[in-house]
Amino acid sequence: MPTHISRLHELWIGTDTRHSNDTQYGKPDSDPNNPWPDITPSKDLNWTPCYQTLNPRFHCARLTVPMDYHSDPSVGEVHIALVLLPSANSSSSQRQPLLLNPGGPGGSGTRIALTDAAILQSKVFGPDQPIIGFDPRGVGYTTPRADCWARRPPACKDCEDDVAGGYMHRVEWENSLLGYGLLNSSDTSLQFLELAERGVNSLCKNKFAAEGPGGKILKYAATEFVARDMLSMVHAWDRYASTPEEEPLKGKLVYWGFSYGTILGNTFAKMFPDKVGRVILDGVVHLGQYREAFWRESLMDTDKILGKFFNYCADAGDKCALYRAGDTKGGKEVEGRYYSVLESLKSNPVTFTHPQYLYPVILKQELVRMIAFGALKIPMQAFPGLAFVLNLIYEGRHEELSNLFLDTQLVCLMPGSLAGQSLVGDAQRAIMCSDKVKPVNLTLAEFKRGYEDMASYSQFADIWAGLMLQCNGWDISSTSSSSAIPSSPDPESLQSKQIETSFPILFLSNTYDPVTPLKSAVKMALGFKDAGLLELKAEGHCTTATVSLCTAKAVRDYVLHGKVPSPPVVHGKNYLGGKWTTCEADEVPWRPADVASLGDNKEERDLVEGFRSLRHGLGEMMGSQFHPQHAGGEWRKSEDFLLRAREMFMV
């Protein structure tokens, strides 16, 4: 793993969790690895140096915005955490910054700035482009955080929320649910998991009823509010930078959003079409389905990527651990070994004692399937590791898997670690459920029908549908205006429904994306006048999953020079027949991009190196996008497992 990411991981999970009355951060001695306690929130951007051990040019700020833009100030305030990498050229005027959102919902933008801003600036957009990552309301270092488990001690109204204690209760709860597996693991799994989600939603309602900023934010976490927060950031930047009137992007949003970040960017464009400067939406979510109880078509291409895993493994030959001499092209034999592993674990789960940490390990089919599902999002990085894991199981070398398991001793999660405070919360639940067209309150029979519909698209529906279960029984009404969230366009009346923005949006999609299919990108692009669409002929979640010089040039030229690919032209009603811009990939699993082949062309080498680094940084986060809380312990185990397998085959 690249050094800067490893260092960030150490900072992220190894600093203080003390926190203060109004901000959930304390007043400890100044800690260079945790600058937020010493940053005073302000309605202006007052930047202060931070994270100097990662990059001496990083600056942080906490921007104060209204908790409810529709009400009076007495409702409260939100303090948004931002990390800035300013222009490297101090003599030049500051451009409008590029805002980043890694998805989620609940993904940390400050983290993506710390991992990727420097490489984006030096290799992709140039030294004059400022870059900002921010934690949306309820997330990470933005306060108040959405955390249903952190509570003030009884009979102590002036005390702070006990974040560490709440985290320990969360871990206990999640571990108690592991025995139920996935939605269809047994005849009673769905029943108990549905009750579990209702239980957590009741906990959140109780936290909200108890008042206090930590409860209030659960009502004001909807995407509409975050879009308004971004407009506040744009205005605050113009005040800070004294942006001249003749600057064409003054007062406009420059933004790159991934996955859920496309919902945020799309919402912003619907609400403030005259404020769109440069908006890139990558790995596009179908907004109409996102607002419903089930995301019906989100898995329509998932199993196709699994099929590509078998193909790529066979093509890689001995480089792929699951390959055997004599295997035919197409990967039929590799596919057979994959399903052999699953069938074996289904009937005979494996158990062994971890040789280093001395705790029992149970390896079940569900874990391996979750690892495989995560790998489909980042094939370039994860397919070699997935094949390695599958082969160890196939050959019965189970104890050799021990190096891929974390030490799960709870001491690693106690105070002194930011894992409980910054990486785990309830923002995803609060955001998703607040964004629904109407409250979700399905019966078990109704949910089962919805799940079965998703299962007709993919064998991974039992993993993915668990995410939708989180909103069943959510009972905190949002003050967000539902009309602010864009709906999918009607192909019969596109011209009348298209939104005209001040500058065309750029939509990006892979040919096969496991959770945000190309079809969604086509539909959403058709909703905006002159919006460009670029398809990268590759697999994975978001175009950053695979290096493509063609795609990298298109992104750079859009941001820096305003060059927009052609709008999609669709033939028929299935949205996949038509014409739009396409790019070829420069790598496939087991055969990474060859920078040396670019010769002396420094510009192209920089772009490839920049996007390869972005693939690493974002790849670590993409594996954790969208996961149900009831599977939290098992899901995090699958993420950690896959991360360590990836490190063995880092490309």
XYZ file of C-alpha atoms in Angstrom:
651
model
C 0.000 0.000 0.000
C 1.347 3.480 -0.792
C 3.135 5.096 2.131
C 0.861 8.144 2.379
C -2.211 5.932 2.727
C -0.558 3.761 5.375
C 0.452 6.853 7.324
C -3.064 8.249 7.071
C -4.510 4.966 8.356
C -2.244 5.215 11.401
C -3.366 8.765 12.069
C -7.011 7.943 11.474
C -7.240 5.111 13.986
C -4.561 6.091 16.458
C -5.371 9.563 17.799
C -7.309 10.981 20.725
C -11.076 10.648 21.105
C -11.563 13.353 23.728
C -14.241 15.842 22.792
C -15.770 19.138 23.998
C -19.245 20.340 24.907
C -20.421 22.025 21.710
C -18.330 20.218 19.135
C -17.802 16.677 20.429
C -14.081 17.474 20.477
C -12.120 18.282 23.577
C -9.434 20.751 24.546
C -6.435 18.433 24.835
C -2.889 19.528 24.307
C -2.354 20.377 20.669
C -2.012 17.185 18.653
C -0.671 17.510 15.089
C -2.458 14.301 14.178
C -5.826 15.551 15.452
C -6.130 19.281 14.743
C -9.903 19.599 15.069
C -10.152 20.367 18.823
C -8.118 23.539 18.315
C -10.043 24.869 15.302
C -12.736 27.387 16.193
C -15.850 27.124 14.010
C -16.701 30.216 11.989
C -19.146 31.389 9.332
C -16.073 32.302 7.294
C -13.267 30.041 6.125
C -10.474 30.606 8.626
C -7.820 28.181 7.434
C -5.190 26.866 9.813
C -2.247 24.521 9.074
C -3.032 20.880 9.854
C -1.824 17.332 9.204
C 1.654 18.691 8.588
C 3.218 15.243 8.874
C 1.291 14.220 5.748
C 1.773 17.402 3.740
C 3.064 20.771 4.988
C 0.552 22.589 2.763
C -2.619 21.080 4.251
C -4.994 23.533 5.919
C -8.185 22.850 7.865
C -11.269 24.875 8.711
C -14.662 24.377 10.336
C -17.442 26.240 8.539
C -20.579 27.041 10.529
C -23.900 26.674 8.678
C -27.536 26.529 9.851
C -28.759 23.115 10.936
C -32.094 23.911 9.287
C -32.058 26.318 6.360
C -35.867 26.461 6.480
C -36.187 27.574 10.114
C -34.885 30.071 12.652
C -31.308 29.894 13.989
C -32.455 28.592 17.367
C -32.661 25.093 15.862
C -28.868 24.953 16.007
C -25.789 24.932 13.821
C -23.563 22.476 12.006
C -19.785 22.862 11.884
C -18.439 21.369 8.665
C -14.907 19.959 8.696
C -12.873 20.830 5.593
C -9.342 19.960 4.489
C -7.760 22.203 1.844
C -4.733 21.670 -0.343
C -4.259 25.214 -1.661
C -2.709 26.217 -4.929
C 0.988 25.371 -4.969
C 1.665 28.647 -6.772
C 1.353 31.343 -4.139
C 1.730 34.098 -6.729
C -1.390 33.051 -8.643
C -4.957 33.890 -7.674
C -6.867 31.020 -6.123
C -9.122 29.182 -8.549
C -12.492 27.897 -7.472
C -11.590 24.766 -5.477
C -12.484 21.239 -6.559
C -14.744 19.730 -3.874
C -14.579 15.954 -3.407
C -17.186 13.519 -2.073
C -16.249 9.796 -1.964
C -19.794 8.494 -1.573
C -21.359 6.445 1.173
C -23.588 7.976 2.176
C -21.401 8.697 5.136
C -18.022 8.737 3.379
C -15.402 11.146 4.707
C -14.289 13.835 2.281
C -11.543 15.004 4.622
C -10.024 11.560 4.388
C -10.071 11.487 0.590
C -8.406 14.906 0.577
C -5.639 13.649 2.848
C -5.026 10.578 0.685
C -5.530 11.931 -2.826
C -5.493 15.732 -3.037
C -1.730 16.007 -3.491
C -1.585 13.486 -6.332
C -4.637 15.020 -8.030
C -3.008 18.425 -7.902
C 0.493 17.406 -8.941
C -0.391 14.813 -11.593
C -3.874 15.589 -12.917
C -5.158 19.146 -12.512
C -1.938 21.069 -12.018
C -0.436 23.155 -9.203
C -2.939 26.019 -9.518
C -6.003 23.893 -8.669
C -7.034 24.042 -4.985
C -8.713 20.877 -3.706
C -11.086 20.532 -0.750
C -12.462 17.464 0.968
C -15.280 17.922 3.463
C -17.201 15.686 5.838
C -20.937 16.084 5.134
C -23.212 16.868 8.061
C -23.394 14.000 10.506
C -20.155 12.459 9.207
C -16.612 12.144 10.579
C -15.192 15.371 11.989
C -18.222 17.482 11.114
C -20.276 18.156 14.224
C -22.701 17.229 15.560
C -22.157 13.651 14.421
C -24.991 11.269 13.668
C -24.431 8.618 16.328
C -27.457 6.932 17.859
C -25.314 4.954 20.307
C -23.321 7.743 21.967
C -25.264 8.995 24.990
C -24.804 11.389 27.872
C -24.602 9.639 31.253
C -27.960 9.502 33.064
C -28.864 12.541 35.187
C -26.049 14.619 33.702
C -27.503 17.077 31.208
C -24.273 19.049 30.890
C -22.069 16.030 30.216
C -20.752 15.086 26.812
C -21.915 12.062 24.870
C -19.953 8.954 25.788
C -18.678 8.137 22.297
C -16.356 5.304 23.315
C -18.986 3.640 25.494
C -21.551 3.930 22.731
C -19.142 2.367 20.290
C -18.583 -0.603 22.556
C -22.343 -1.139 22.807
C -22.567 -0.940 19.026
C -19.881 -3.615 18.642
C -21.634 -5.879 21.148
C -24.917 -5.458 19.288
C -23.419 -6.174 15.876
C -21.597 -9.228 17.170
C -24.840 -10.553 18.639
C -26.343 -10.536 15.134
C -23.564 -12.432 13.369
C -25.229 -15.782 13.899
C -28.180 -14.768 11.738
C -26.009 -14.363 8.631
C -27.501 -12.790 5.508
C -31.161 -12.258 4.677
C -31.693 -15.777 3.331
C -29.172 -17.708 5.429
C -32.027 -19.473 7.214
C -35.808 -19.494 7.386
C -35.728 -17.033 10.276
C -32.831 -14.747 9.283
C -34.962 -12.082 7.610
C -37.394 -11.988 10.518
C -34.687 -11.399 13.122
C -32.605 -9.008 11.008
C -35.693 -6.920 10.252
C -36.436 -6.731 13.966
C -32.826 -5.746 14.599
C -33.042 -2.826 12.172
C -36.293 -1.675 13.728
C -34.544 -1.852 17.087
C -31.736 0.438 15.931
C -34.243 2.824 14.362
C -36.058 2.938 17.699
C -32.729 3.707 19.378
C -32.213 6.597 16.956
C -35.722 7.914 17.621
C -34.974 7.783 21.343
C -31.745 9.735 20.792
C -33.643 12.325 18.744
C -36.342 12.670 21.413
C -33.672 13.304 24.045
C -32.850 16.569 22.244
C -29.284 17.833 22.199
C -27.357 18.467 18.970
C -26.403 14.805 18.603
C -30.071 13.899 18.350
C -31.213 16.872 16.290
C -28.853 16.127 13.420
C -30.772 12.914 12.704
C -33.659 15.103 11.493
C -31.457 17.378 9.387
C -29.123 14.972 7.572
C -30.957 14.728 4.235
C -29.072 15.274 0.988
C -30.928 18.523 0.346
C -29.278 20.081 3.409
C -25.826 18.893 2.326
C -26.400 20.451 -1.105
C -27.198 23.737 0.615
C -24.051 23.298 2.702
C -22.022 23.034 -0.508
C -23.484 26.317 -1.737
C -22.472 27.852 1.592
C -18.932 26.547 0.978
C -18.893 28.146 -2.480
C -19.944 31.526 -1.078
C -17.522 31.261 1.843
C -14.680 30.510 -0.576
C -15.470 33.575 -2.664
C -15.323 35.720 0.478
C -12.056 34.108 1.560
C -10.320 34.303 -1.819
C -11.795 37.680 -2.788
C -12.698 36.110 -6.115
C -12.855 38.865 -8.773
C -16.170 39.446 -10.523
C -14.672 38.591 -13.906
C -13.732 35.078 -12.740
C -16.117 32.820 -14.742
C -16.446 30.273 -11.919
C -17.120 32.813 -9.169
C -20.092 31.617 -7.155
C -20.108 28.256 -8.980
C -19.551 24.714 -7.742
C -16.566 22.693 -8.982
C -17.139 19.134 -7.789
C -16.286 15.468 -8.286
C -18.690 13.062 -6.605
C -18.460 9.278 -6.539
C -21.309 6.803 -5.983
C -23.652 8.453 -3.434
C -21.719 11.620 -4.270
C -23.587 11.570 -7.590
C -26.856 11.874 -5.663
C -25.434 14.874 -3.848
C -24.139 16.492 -7.039
C -27.341 15.769 -8.926
C -29.411 17.233 -6.107
C -27.271 20.372 -6.084
C -27.719 20.783 -9.838
C -31.498 20.414 -9.530
C -31.717 22.926 -6.688
C -29.160 25.428 -7.976
C -28.815 24.940 -11.757
C -27.316 28.416 -12.149
C -24.504 27.537 -9.705
C -23.026 24.618 -11.679
C -19.426 25.361 -12.655
C -17.828 21.962 -13.259
C -19.684 18.950 -11.848
C -18.437 15.382 -12.423
C -20.727 12.530 -11.363
C -18.869 9.201 -11.360
C -20.546 5.840 -10.651
C -24.046 7.196 -11.072
C -26.873 6.176 -8.734
C -30.409 5.975 -10.133
C -32.038 8.751 -8.137
C -35.603 7.598 -8.571
C -34.804 4.128 -7.242
C -32.586 5.505 -4.459
C -35.607 7.322 -3.046
C -37.729 4.157 -3.060
C -37.673 1.197 -0.679
C -35.719 -0.986 -3.154
C -33.043 -0.173 -5.712
C -34.438 -2.618 -8.238
C -31.968 -2.418 -11.100
C -28.811 -1.551 -9.155
C -27.503 -5.141 -9.437
C -28.297 -5.665 -13.113
C -24.594 -5.942 -14.108
C -23.129 -7.406 -10.914
C -22.962 -11.055 -11.948
C -21.430 -10.068 -15.278
C -18.393 -8.780 -13.388
C -18.113 -12.062 -11.509
C -18.061 -13.759 -14.907
C -15.244 -11.429 -15.948
C -13.296 -12.569 -12.866
C -13.360 -16.124 -14.208
C -12.334 -14.891 -17.678
C -9.472 -12.718 -16.451
C -8.140 -15.464 -14.184
C -8.028 -17.940 -17.065
C -6.321 -15.362 -19.292
C -3.740 -14.616 -16.585
C -2.670 -18.256 -16.403
C -0.234 -19.061 -13.623
C -0.415 -15.479 -12.321
C -3.892 -16.309 -11.008
C -3.814 -18.584 -7.958
C -7.092 -20.273 -8.890
C -5.883 -21.227 -12.382
C -4.692 -24.732 -13.233
C -2.667 -25.917 -16.209
C -4.979 -26.981 -18.991
C -7.813 -24.599 -18.105
C -9.651 -23.365 -21.174
C -10.232 -19.781 -22.227
C -13.404 -18.343 -20.801
C -12.727 -19.524 -17.253
C -15.214 -22.394 -17.028
C -12.893 -24.435 -14.805
C -12.111 -21.403 -12.608
C -15.831 -20.838 -12.199
C -16.231 -24.453 -11.123
C -13.594 -24.062 -8.407
C -15.264 -20.871 -7.159
C -18.627 -22.555 -6.697
C -16.943 -25.643 -5.275
C -15.491 -23.478 -2.497
C -18.886 -21.941 -1.767
C -20.667 -25.288 -1.685
C -18.006 -26.761 0.565
C -18.271 -23.908 3.073
C -22.058 -23.993 2.973
C -22.161 -27.604 4.098
C -18.949 -27.614 6.154
C -17.821 -24.223 7.547
C -14.159 -24.199 8.542
C -12.897 -23.452 12.035
C -9.344 -23.083 13.316
C -7.408 -21.282 16.033
C -5.612 -18.124 15.009
C -1.924 -19.000 15.540
C -0.907 -15.485 16.605
C -3.878 -14.034 18.469
C -5.162 -17.365 19.786
C -8.858 -16.901 19.182
C -11.166 -19.241 17.233
C -11.912 -18.404 13.621
C -14.999 -19.584 11.756
C -14.857 -19.292 7.995
C -18.348 -19.392 6.518
C -19.706 -19.155 3.020
C -21.264 -15.757 3.783
C -17.875 -14.199 4.518
C -16.354 -15.464 1.267
C -19.325 -14.207 -0.729
C -19.037 -10.786 0.914
C -15.336 -10.728 0.053
C -16.201 -11.574 -3.555
C -18.871 -8.868 -3.683
C -16.400 -6.291 -2.398
C -13.846 -7.408 -4.981
C -16.297 -6.711 -7.809
C -16.048 -3.001 -6.973
C -12.263 -2.858 -7.402
C -11.254 -5.690 -9.782
C -7.786 -4.390 -10.646
C -6.744 -4.387 -7.011
C -8.875 -7.163 -5.576
C -9.190 -9.953 -8.147
C -5.666 -11.340 -7.559
C -6.240 -11.339 -3.795
C -9.668 -12.908 -4.186
C -8.186 -15.715 -6.283
C -5.466 -16.218 -3.668
C -8.028 -16.529 -0.852
C -10.265 -18.864 -2.840
C -7.332 -21.088 -3.725
C -6.227 -21.466 -0.098
C -9.734 -22.596 0.790
C -9.970 -24.828 -2.277
C -6.723 -26.585 -1.315
C -7.694 -26.848 2.357
C -4.864 -24.580 3.557
C -7.161 -22.785 5.952
C -4.690 -21.771 8.632
C -2.649 -19.886 6.040
C -5.612 -17.503 5.910
C -4.835 -16.393 9.463
C -2.575 -13.573 8.262
C -5.605 -12.036 6.589
C -7.574 -11.774 9.825
C -7.270 -8.762 12.115
C -6.657 -9.063 15.823
C -10.248 -8.642 16.980
C -9.413 -8.056 20.626
C -11.648 -5.260 21.869
C -8.668 -3.512 23.425
C -7.841 -2.345 19.896
C -11.162 -0.510 19.788
C -11.013 1.197 23.178
C -10.466 4.967 23.740
C -7.232 6.149 22.187
C -8.501 4.986 18.816
C -10.544 7.051 16.378
C -12.164 3.935 14.958
C -15.236 4.308 17.137
C -15.542 8.049 16.829
C -14.742 8.821 13.226
C -15.254 5.756 11.098
C -18.470 4.325 12.535
C -21.737 6.192 12.942
C -25.314 6.389 11.786
C -25.010 9.049 9.096
C -25.660 6.525 6.334
C -28.916 5.464 7.947
C -30.028 9.037 8.695
C -29.214 10.304 5.196
C -30.712 7.410 3.233
C -33.885 7.210 5.284
C -34.415 10.979 5.261
C -34.128 10.975 1.469
C -36.988 8.522 0.922
C -40.111 9.688 -0.910
C -42.132 8.418 2.035
C -41.297 6.542 5.245
C -40.522 2.872 4.669
C -42.600 0.513 6.781
C -42.833 -2.772 4.889
C -44.199 -6.035 6.191
C -41.931 -9.077 6.049
C -43.908 -10.387 3.078
C -43.521 -7.082 1.213
C -39.811 -6.949 1.913
C -39.366 -10.551 0.828
C -41.054 -9.789 -2.505
C -38.749 -6.826 -3.027
C -35.716 -8.934 -2.195
C -36.801 -11.698 -4.581
C -37.162 -9.116 -7.334
C -33.565 -7.996 -6.744
C -32.442 -11.629 -6.605
C -33.732 -12.078 -10.153
C -30.902 -9.736 -11.181
C -28.031 -11.056 -9.055
C -26.921 -13.800 -6.676
C -25.584 -11.056 -4.380
C -29.040 -9.641 -3.618
C -28.995 -11.164 -0.123
C -25.987 -8.966 0.653
C -27.157 -5.805 -1.081
C -30.820 -5.837 -0.028
C -29.737 -5.794 3.598
C -28.790 -2.174 3.048
C -32.380 -1.330 2.151
C -33.591 -3.014 5.332
C -32.023 -0.229 7.407
C -34.822 2.224 6.639
C -37.672 -0.109 7.576
C -39.317 1.541 10.546
C -37.282 4.780 10.458
C -39.539 7.249 12.250
C -37.736 10.596 12.307
C -39.425 12.913 9.840
C -37.071 15.166 7.910
C -37.834 18.801 7.155
C -36.188 18.327 3.764
C -38.331 19.199 0.757
C -38.775 15.991 -1.242
C -39.177 17.994 -4.446
C -35.532 19.024 -4.171
C -34.356 15.495 -4.978
C -34.236 14.878 -8.744
C -36.329 12.117 -10.229
C -35.421 10.001 -13.225
C -36.378 11.497 -16.601
C -39.227 10.189 -18.702
C -37.907 9.100 -22.127
C -41.213 10.090 -23.695
C -40.817 13.738 -22.681
C -37.108 14.335 -22.193
C -37.028 17.798 -23.696
C -39.739 19.090 -21.360
C -38.082 17.581 -18.296
C -34.442 18.416 -18.950
C -32.843 20.851 -16.527
C -30.599 23.518 -18.019
C -27.533 24.157 -15.882
C -25.122 27.075 -16.159
C -22.514 24.597 -17.430
C -23.102 21.019 -18.633
C -22.559 18.190 -16.148
C -20.156 15.323 -16.937
C -21.475 11.821 -16.151
C -18.996 8.918 -15.954
C -19.676 5.172 -15.824
C -17.984 1.852 -16.411
C -19.546 -0.596 -18.842
C -20.170 -2.926 -15.900
C -20.542 -1.469 -12.405
C -21.651 -3.830 -9.603
C -23.998 -1.360 -7.871
C -24.462 1.663 -10.163
C -25.032 0.310 -13.676
C -24.359 2.182 -16.896
C -28.109 2.350 -17.493
C -28.446 4.655 -14.481
C -25.801 7.015 -15.843
C -27.558 7.199 -19.207
C -30.894 7.950 -17.548
C -29.484 10.637 -15.281
C -27.492 12.304 -18.077
C -30.655 12.583 -20.141
C -32.215 14.618 -17.343
C -29.881 17.586 -17.899
C -29.523 19.672 -21.026
C -26.234 19.129 -22.901
C -24.857 16.904 -20.133
C -21.982 14.759 -21.369
C -21.673 11.012 -20.840
C -18.457 9.009 -20.975
C -18.413 5.214 -20.715
C -15.169 3.510 -19.711
C -15.097 0.025 -21.188
C -14.108 -1.673 -17.954
C -15.508 -3.169 -14.764
C -15.718 -1.894 -11.209
C -17.373 0.795 -9.138
C -16.643 4.256 -10.578
C -14.182 4.931 -13.396
C -11.315 5.298 -10.924
C -11.363 1.500 -10.512
C -9.345 1.104 -13.735
C -6.640 3.314 -15.235
C -7.582 4.809 -18.590
C -5.518 7.586 -20.158
C -8.487 8.475 -22.349
C -10.755 8.927 -19.318
C -8.093 10.818 -17.373
C -7.674 13.291 -20.232
C -11.431 13.787 -20.460
C -11.702 14.541 -16.730
C -8.760 16.948 -16.789
C -9.966 18.741 -19.918
C -13.465 19.109 -18.501
C -12.256 20.712 -15.268
C -9.473 22.867 -16.686
C -10.703 23.710 -20.183
C -14.447 23.171 -20.094
C -14.456 20.456 -22.765
C -17.640 18.383 -22.476
C -18.173 14.986 -24.175
C -21.251 14.744 -26.357
C -24.655 14.175 -24.743
C -25.967 10.615 -25.067
C -28.326 9.790 -27.904
C -30.628 6.903 -26.979
C -32.417 4.541 -29.351
C -35.472 2.864 -27.874
C -36.498 2.634 -24.238
C -33.863 0.381 -22.677
C -31.338 3.234 -22.438
C -28.433 0.983 -23.464
C -28.928 1.264 -27.194
C -27.547 4.515 -28.517
C -24.451 6.614 -28.964
C -22.149 8.393 -26.520
C -18.442 8.863 -25.860
C -16.446 5.765 -24.891
C -12.911 5.197 -23.633
C -10.785 2.059 -23.579
C -9.070 0.839 -20.416
C -5.273 0.637 -20.308
C -5.194 -2.315 -17.948
C -7.059 -5.420 -16.877
C -6.688 -7.537 -13.725
C -3.262 -9.220 -13.518
C -1.999 -6.830 -16.227
C -1.678 -3.289 -14.826
C -1.065 -0.163 -16.882
C 2.497 0.181 -18.173
C 3.648 3.737 -17.543
C 6.985 3.047 -19.247
C 5.198 2.453 -22.546
C 4.281 6.140 -22.631
C 7.910 7.013 -23.297
C 8.932 10.639 -22.852
C 5.397 12.038 -22.745
C 5.491 13.450 -19.212
C 1.929 14.753 -19.330
C 0.510 11.333 -20.140
C 2.777 9.598 -17.619
C 1.606 11.997 -14.925
C -2.033 11.362 -15.754
C -1.617 7.590 -15.628
C 0.375 7.753 -12.392
C -2.168 10.141 -10.903
C -5.149 7.951 -11.704
C -3.308 4.834 -10.587
C -2.708 6.471 -7.212
C -6.335 7.589 -7.105
C -7.335 3.995 -7.804
C -5.431 2.928 -4.666
C -6.767 5.664 -2.390
C -10.378 5.477 -3.496
C -10.241 1.696 -3.806
C -9.740 1.354 -0.067
C -12.876 3.419 0.512
C -14.979 1.891 -2.287
C -14.845 -1.531 -0.677
C -16.684 -0.088 2.320
C -19.385 1.904 0.530
C -22.947 0.993 1.389
C -23.180 -1.770 3.981
C -26.001 -2.736 6.330
C -25.376 -2.194 10.038
C -26.703 -5.602 11.026
C -23.826 -7.068 9.003
C -21.366 -4.538 10.384
C -18.993 -6.932 12.130
C -18.957 -9.478 9.324
C -18.797 -6.778 6.653
C -15.827 -5.064 8.290
C -14.172 -8.468 8.590
C -14.629 -9.013 4.849
C -13.213 -5.533 4.139
C -10.158 -6.150 6.322
C -9.707 -9.598 4.803
C -9.823 -8.202 1.276
C -7.557 -5.280 2.147
C -4.811 -7.605 3.335
C -5.185 -9.833 0.305
C -4.923 -6.722 -1.881
C -1.688 -5.680 -0.208
C -0.068 -8.941 -1.311
C -0.744 -8.135 -4.961
C -0.567 -4.321 -4.979
C -0.320 -2.968 -8.542
